[in-house]
Coordinates of C-alpha atoms in Angstrom, one line a residue:
M43 CA 3.8 -15.0 -19.8
P44 CA 0.3 -13.2 -19.8
F45 CA 1.0 -11.1 -17.0
L46 CA 3.7 -9.2 -19.1
S47 CA 1.4 -8.1 -21.9
A48 CA -1.4 -7.1 -19.2
S49 CA 0.8 -4.4 -17.8
N50 CA 1.1 -2.3 -21.0
N51 CA 4.1 -0.7 -19.4
P52 CA 7.6 -1.5 -21.1
W53 CA 9.4 -0.7 -17.9
I54 CA 7.5 -3.2 -15.9
D55 CA 7.7 -5.8 -18.8
D56 CA 11.7 -5.5 -18.8
A57 CA 11.9 -5.5 -14.9
V58 CA 9.8 -8.8 -14.5
E59 CA 11.8 -10.3 -17.2
G60 CA 15.1 -8.9 -15.6
I61 CA 14.4 -10.5 -12.0
S62 CA 13.1 -13.9 -13.5
G63 CA 16.7 -15.0 -13.8
Q64 CA 18.5 -12.9 -11.3
N65 CA 17.8 -10.6 -8.1
I66 CA 18.8 -7.2 -9.3
Y67 CA 17.4 -5.3 -12.3
V68 CA 18.5 -1.7 -12.9
D69 CA 17.0 0.0 -15.9
P70 CA 19.5 1.2 -18.5
D71 CA 17.9 4.8 -18.3
V72 CA 18.8 5.2 -14.6
S73 CA 21.6 7.5 -14.0
G74 CA 24.6 5.8 -12.3
G75 CA 22.8 2.6 -12.7
Q76 CA 26.0 0.4 -12.9
A77 CA 27.1 1.9 -9.6
I78 CA 24.0 1.0 -8.0
A79 CA 23.9 -2.4 -9.3
D80 CA 27.5 -3.1 -8.0
A81 CA 26.4 -1.8 -4.5
L82 CA 23.3 -4.1 -4.4
S83 CA 25.4 -7.1 -5.6
G84 CA 27.2 -7.0 -2.2
V85 CA 24.1 -6.9 0.0
V86 CA 21.2 -8.8 -1.9
P87 CA 20.9 -12.3 -0.6
G88 CA 21.9 -15.0 -3.2
D89 CA 19.0 -17.2 -2.1
G90 CA 16.3 -15.7 -4.3
S91 CA 14.4 -14.1 -1.4
I92 CA 14.8 -10.6 -2.4
A93 CA 14.4 -8.8 -5.8
V94 CA 15.5 -5.2 -6.3
V95 CA 14.2 -3.2 -9.2
V96 CA 15.5 0.3 -10.0
L97 CA 13.6 2.4 -12.7
P98 CA 13.5 5.9 -13.9
A99 CA 10.9 8.3 -12.7
D100 CA 9.1 8.2 -16.2
A101 CA 8.3 4.7 -15.6
A102 CA 5.4 5.8 -13.3
R103 CA 4.1 8.6 -15.6
D104 CA 1.0 6.9 -16.9
T105 CA 0.3 4.4 -14.0
P106 CA -3.2 4.4 -12.3
Y107 CA -2.0 4.7 -8.8
N108 CA 1.2 5.1 -6.7
T109 CA 1.8 1.5 -5.9
Y110 CA 0.8 0.0 -9.3
I111 CA 4.3 -1.0 -10.4
L112 CA 5.2 -2.4 -7.1
E113 CA 2.0 -4.5 -7.1
Q114 CA 2.7 -5.7 -10.7
L115 CA 6.3 -6.6 -9.9
K116 CA 5.2 -8.5 -6.8
A117 CA 2.7 -10.4 -8.9
G118 CA 5.4 -11.3 -11.6
A119 CA 8.3 -12.0 -9.3
S120 CA 9.3 -15.5 -7.8
Q121 CA 11.0 -13.6 -5.0
K122 CA 9.0 -13.2 -1.8
T123 CA 10.2 -9.7 -1.2
V124 CA 10.3 -7.0 -3.9
I125 CA 12.1 -3.6 -3.4
V126 CA 11.5 -0.9 -6.1
A127 CA 12.9 2.5 -6.7
I128 CA 11.1 4.7 -9.2
G129 CA 13.0 7.8 -9.5
D130 CA 13.3 8.9 -6.0
D131 CA 10.4 7.0 -4.8
L132 CA 11.3 4.0 -2.8
Q133 CA 8.8 1.2 -2.2
A134 CA 8.9 -2.6 -1.0
A135 CA 6.4 -5.4 -0.6
S136 CA 7.0 -8.7 1.1
V137 CA 5.2 -11.9 1.9
T138 CA 7.5 -12.7 4.8
I139 CA 7.4 -9.5 6.8
G140 CA 4.3 -7.8 5.4
D141 CA 3.8 -4.0 5.8
D142 CA 7.2 -3.7 7.7
A143 CA 8.9 -3.9 4.2
L144 CA 7.2 -0.7 3.0
R145 CA 7.9 1.0 6.3
I146 CA 11.5 0.2 6.2
A147 CA 11.8 1.6 2.5
N148 CA 9.9 4.7 3.6
E149 CA 12.3 5.3 6.6
S150 CA 15.3 4.7 4.3
E151 CA 14.0 7.1 1.7
S152 CA 13.6 9.8 4.5
S153 CA 17.1 9.3 5.7
G154 CA 18.5 11.9 3.3
G155 CA 21.3 9.6 1.8
S156 CA 21.6 8.9 -2.0
L157 CA 19.3 6.4 -3.7
Q158 CA 22.2 3.9 -3.8
D159 CA 22.5 4.3 0.1
Q160 CA 18.9 4.1 0.7
L161 CA 18.6 0.9 -1.5
V162 CA 21.4 -0.7 0.5
E163 CA 19.9 0.3 3.8
T164 CA 16.4 -1.0 2.8
V165 CA 17.9 -4.5 1.6
Q166 CA 19.9 -4.8 4.7
E167 CA 17.0 -4.0 7.2
I168 CA 14.7 -6.2 5.5
S169 CA 17.2 -9.1 5.4
A170 CA 17.6 -8.5 9.1
E171 CA 13.8 -8.5 9.6
T172 CA 13.2 -11.7 7.5
P173 CA 13.1 -14.8 9.5
T174 CA 15.3 -17.8 8.8
S175 CA 14.2 -21.3 8.4
P176 CA 15.4 -23.4 11.4
G177 CA 17.3 -26.8 10.7
G178 CA 18.3 -27.9 7.4
D179 CA 21.8 -28.4 5.8
A180 CA 22.7 -24.7 6.6
A181 CA 22.3 -25.5 10.4
V182 CA 24.4 -28.7 10.2
G183 CA 27.1 -27.0 8.1
G184 CA 27.2 -24.3 10.7
A185 CA 28.0 -26.7 13.5
V186 CA 31.3 -27.5 11.9
I187 CA 32.6 -24.0 11.3
P188 CA 35.4 -23.2 13.6
L189 CA 34.2 -21.5 16.6
V190 CA 36.6 -18.5 16.2
I191 CA 35.1 -17.7 12.9
G192 CA 31.5 -18.1 14.4
G193 CA 32.6 -15.7 17.2
V194 CA 33.7 -13.1 14.6
V195 CA 30.4 -13.4 12.7
L196 CA 28.3 -13.1 15.8
V197 CA 30.2 -9.8 16.8
A198 CA 29.7 -8.3 13.3
A199 CA 26.1 -9.2 13.5
A200 CA 25.7 -7.7 16.9
V201 CA 27.2 -4.5 15.7
T202 CA 24.9 -4.3 12.7
A203 CA 21.8 -5.1 14.9
F204 CA 22.7 -2.4 17.4
G205 CA 22.6 0.2 14.5
L206 CA 19.1 -1.0 13.3
I207 CA 17.5 -1.3 16.6
A208 CA 17.7 2.4 17.3
R209 CA 16.1 3.2 14.0
R210 CA 13.2 0.5 14.4
R211 CA 12.7 0.8 18.0
R212 CA 9.3 2.7 17.5
R213 CA 8.3 0.5 14.5
T214 CA 8.8 -2.9 16.3
S215 CA 7.0 -1.8 19.6
P216 CA 3.6 -3.8 20.1
A217 CA 1.7 -0.5 20.1
S218 CA 2.8 0.3 16.5
T219 CA 2.9 -3.1 14.7
D220 CA 0.1 -1.7 12.4
P221 CA 0.7 1.9 11.3
V222 CA -3.1 1.9 10.2
P223 CA -5.3 2.7 13.2
A224 CA -7.6 0.1 14.4
G225 CA -10.8 1.9 13.3
I226 CA -9.5 2.7 9.9
R227 CA -8.0 -0.9 9.4
L228 CA -11.6 -2.1 10.2
R229 CA -13.0 0.1 7.4
V230 CA -10.3 -1.0 5.1
N231 CA -11.0 -4.7 5.7
R232 CA -14.7 -4.2 5.0
L233 CA -13.7 -2.5 1.8
R234 CA -11.7 -5.4 0.8
E235 CA -14.7 -7.9 1.6
L236 CA -17.1 -5.6 -0.6
R237 CA -14.6 -5.4 -3.4
A238 CA -14.8 -9.1 -3.8
D239 CA -18.6 -8.9 -3.9
Y240 CA -18.5 -6.4 -6.6
A241 CA -15.9 -8.4 -8.7
A242 CA -18.3 -11.3 -8.6
V243 CA -21.1 -9.6 -10.3
P244 CA -21.4 -11.1 -13.8
G245 CA -21.8 -8.9 -17.0
S246 CA -21.6 -5.5 -15.3
P247 CA -19.0 -3.0 -16.2
L248 CA -20.0 -0.6 -13.4
A249 CA -19.7 -3.3 -10.9
A250 CA -16.2 -4.1 -12.2
E251 CA -15.1 -0.5 -12.2
T252 CA -16.4 -0.1 -8.7
A253 CA -14.5 -3.3 -7.5
A254 CA -11.3 -1.7 -9.0
G255 CA -12.1 1.7 -7.4
I256 CA -12.6 0.0 -3.8
D257 CA -9.4 -1.9 -4.3
A258 CA -7.4 1.4 -5.1
L259 CA -9.0 3.2 -2.3
A260 CA -8.1 0.5 0.3
S261 CA -4.5 0.5 -0.9
H262 CA -4.3 4.1 -1.0
V263 CA -5.7 4.5 2.6
E264 CA -2.9 2.0 3.8
Q265 CA -0.2 3.7 2.0
L266 CA -1.2 7.1 3.6
F267 CA -1.0 5.9 7.1
I268 CA 2.1 3.8 6.5
R269 CA 3.9 6.9 5.1
L270 CA 2.4 9.3 7.8
D271 CA 3.9 6.9 10.3
A272 CA 7.4 6.9 8.7
K273 CA 7.6 10.5 7.5
A274 CA 5.3 12.8 9.5
G275 CA 4.5 13.8 13.1
E276 CA 1.9 12.1 15.2
D277 CA -0.4 15.1 14.9
Q278 CA -0.7 14.5 11.3
S279 CA -1.6 11.0 11.7
V280 CA -4.3 11.8 14.2
L281 CA -5.7 14.6 11.8
A282 CA -5.9 12.0 9.0
E283 CA -7.5 9.4 11.3
T284 CA -10.2 11.9 12.4
E285 CA -10.7 12.9 8.7
Y286 CA -11.2 9.5 7.2
S287 CA -12.9 7.7 10.1
D288 CA -16.3 9.2 9.4
K289 CA -15.6 9.4 5.6
L290 CA -14.8 5.9 5.1
A291 CA -17.7 4.8 7.4
R292 CA -20.0 6.6 5.0
L293 CA -18.4 5.2 1.9
V294 CA -18.8 1.6 3.4
A295 CA -22.5 2.3 4.1
A296 CA -22.9 3.6 0.5
L297 CA -21.0 0.6 -1.0
D298 CA -22.5 -2.1 1.2
R299 CA -24.7 -4.8 -0.4
D300 CA -27.8 -3.2 0.8
Y301 CA -27.2 -0.1 -1.2
L302 CA -24.9 0.5 -4.3
L303 CA -24.6 -3.2 -5.0
D304 CA -28.3 -3.6 -4.8
L305 CA -28.7 -0.6 -7.0
L306 CA -26.5 -2.1 -9.6
T307 CA -28.2 -5.5 -9.6
R308 CA -31.8 -4.5 -8.9
P309 CA -32.2 -0.9 -10.1
D310 CA -36.0 -1.6 -10.8
L311 CA -36.7 -1.6 -7.0
W312 CA -35.2 1.9 -6.4
D313 CA -36.3 5.5 -7.1
A314 CA -33.8 7.5 -9.0
P315 CA -31.3 4.7 -9.2
D316 CA -29.1 6.4 -11.8
E317 CA -28.8 9.4 -9.6
R318 CA -28.0 7.3 -6.4
I319 CA -25.4 5.3 -8.4
A320 CA -23.6 8.5 -9.5
E321 CA -23.5 9.9 -6.0
V322 CA -21.7 6.8 -4.7
R323 CA -19.2 6.6 -7.6
E324 CA -18.4 10.3 -7.3
A325 CA -18.0 10.0 -3.5
L326 CA -15.7 7.0 -4.1
S327 CA -13.6 8.9 -6.7
S328 CA -13.3 12.1 -4.8
V329 CA -12.2 10.5 -1.4
T330 CA -9.6 8.5 -3.5
T331 CA -8.3 11.6 -5.2
Q332 CA -8.1 13.4 -1.9
I333 CA -6.1 10.6 -0.2
V334 CA -3.6 10.5 -3.2
D335 CA -3.1 14.2 -2.9
N336 CA -2.6 13.7 0.8
I337 CA 0.1 10.9 0.2
K338 CA 1.9 13.5 -2.2
Q339 CA 1.8 16.1 0.7
V340 CA 3.4 13.6 3.0
N341 CA 6.0 12.7 0.5
A342 CA 6.6 16.4 0.1
R343 CA 6.7 17.1 3.9
K344 CA 3.8 19.4 3.7
G345 CA 0.7 19.4 5.9
L346 CA -2.4 17.6 5.1
L347 CA -5.2 19.5 3.3
F348 CA -8.8 18.1 3.2
Q349 CA -11.4 19.5 0.7
V350 CA -13.8 16.6 0.0
S351 CA -17.3 16.6 1.4
L352 CA -19.7 13.9 1.3
D353 CA -22.8 15.9 1.6
S354 CA -24.7 13.9 -1.1
L355 CA -24.4 10.8 0.9
I356 CA -25.0 12.4 4.3
G357 CA -28.4 13.7 2.9
R358 CA -29.6 10.1 2.3
S359 CA -31.6 8.9 5.6
E360 CA -31.2 5.3 4.8
L361 CA -27.2 5.7 4.6
R362 CA -27.3 7.5 7.9
D363 CA -28.9 4.6 9.5
W364 CA -26.5 2.2 8.0
E365 CA -23.6 4.2 8.8
R366 CA -24.9 4.4 12.5
Q367 CA -25.2 0.7 12.6
F368 CA -21.7 0.1 11.2
K369 CA -20.2 2.4 13.8
Q370 CA -22.0 0.6 16.5
S371 CA -20.9 -2.9 15.4
S372 CA -17.3 -1.6 15.1
G373 CA -17.3 -0.2 18.6
D374 CA -16.9 3.5 17.6

């Protein structure tokens, strides 16, 4: 498969190959791996809907960003949901339940149990959240099962659900469906639109690098607020929203088609184009680095620290105008 050679990471290659024929892959270097695999075999559905991968912490040593391995596994897996443990970092991605998968993984990780317990809980909760297809042979077969057995199953399911409801009450309320605040989500969506514009520029290494940088930034912003929602207090989430609402608005203005993209495709129409391009690229890198630092602070249960300033962008009058227009159009 071309995907395997593209990863340049033997742990990812082995994991993708491992879950291509089964739903559980535990790397041989994982301590207590056999016990983890045995425990997972009792809870991972046999229908091929969920894959679980357990890797040593070293697997993430040279990866470009926090969710790189998860994204590579998701791209290479046939299962719709992928759960991965990298050392003590638990992550999940799902086509069927979206961001709830990562939120469940983060909540299980913060429960204080062993890695084995966290993985089992994550599988159980994601299975409970995953909708089942109505009708079909399973429904017909269920009708002929003796009622007394069905009653026992229903009671067991009710007991399990009762335990899950208490832990997920905050997550499933309408107000908290998306842990990313509405204003931040708007900026993330705009970043992803711009990412496609940069990726479409032919023959420009700078545009391709910028597309990758924008993609990483958008992913990290989501990760920060998802993890804040699961692991930190509301005050930290509000603090992060306040910090990044303006910074992301400035970056969106700087990355927009009328500024950096135009600078890259028509530098002859600008004064000091190299200086302007360097300013935006440095701002993109600095904000991304700070957000990654913030994610690490959340994982370590530390308060958020903000040290990045976008003074160079603020000084450009044309960017101030575009930033103001973006805020007005977004309702800020």
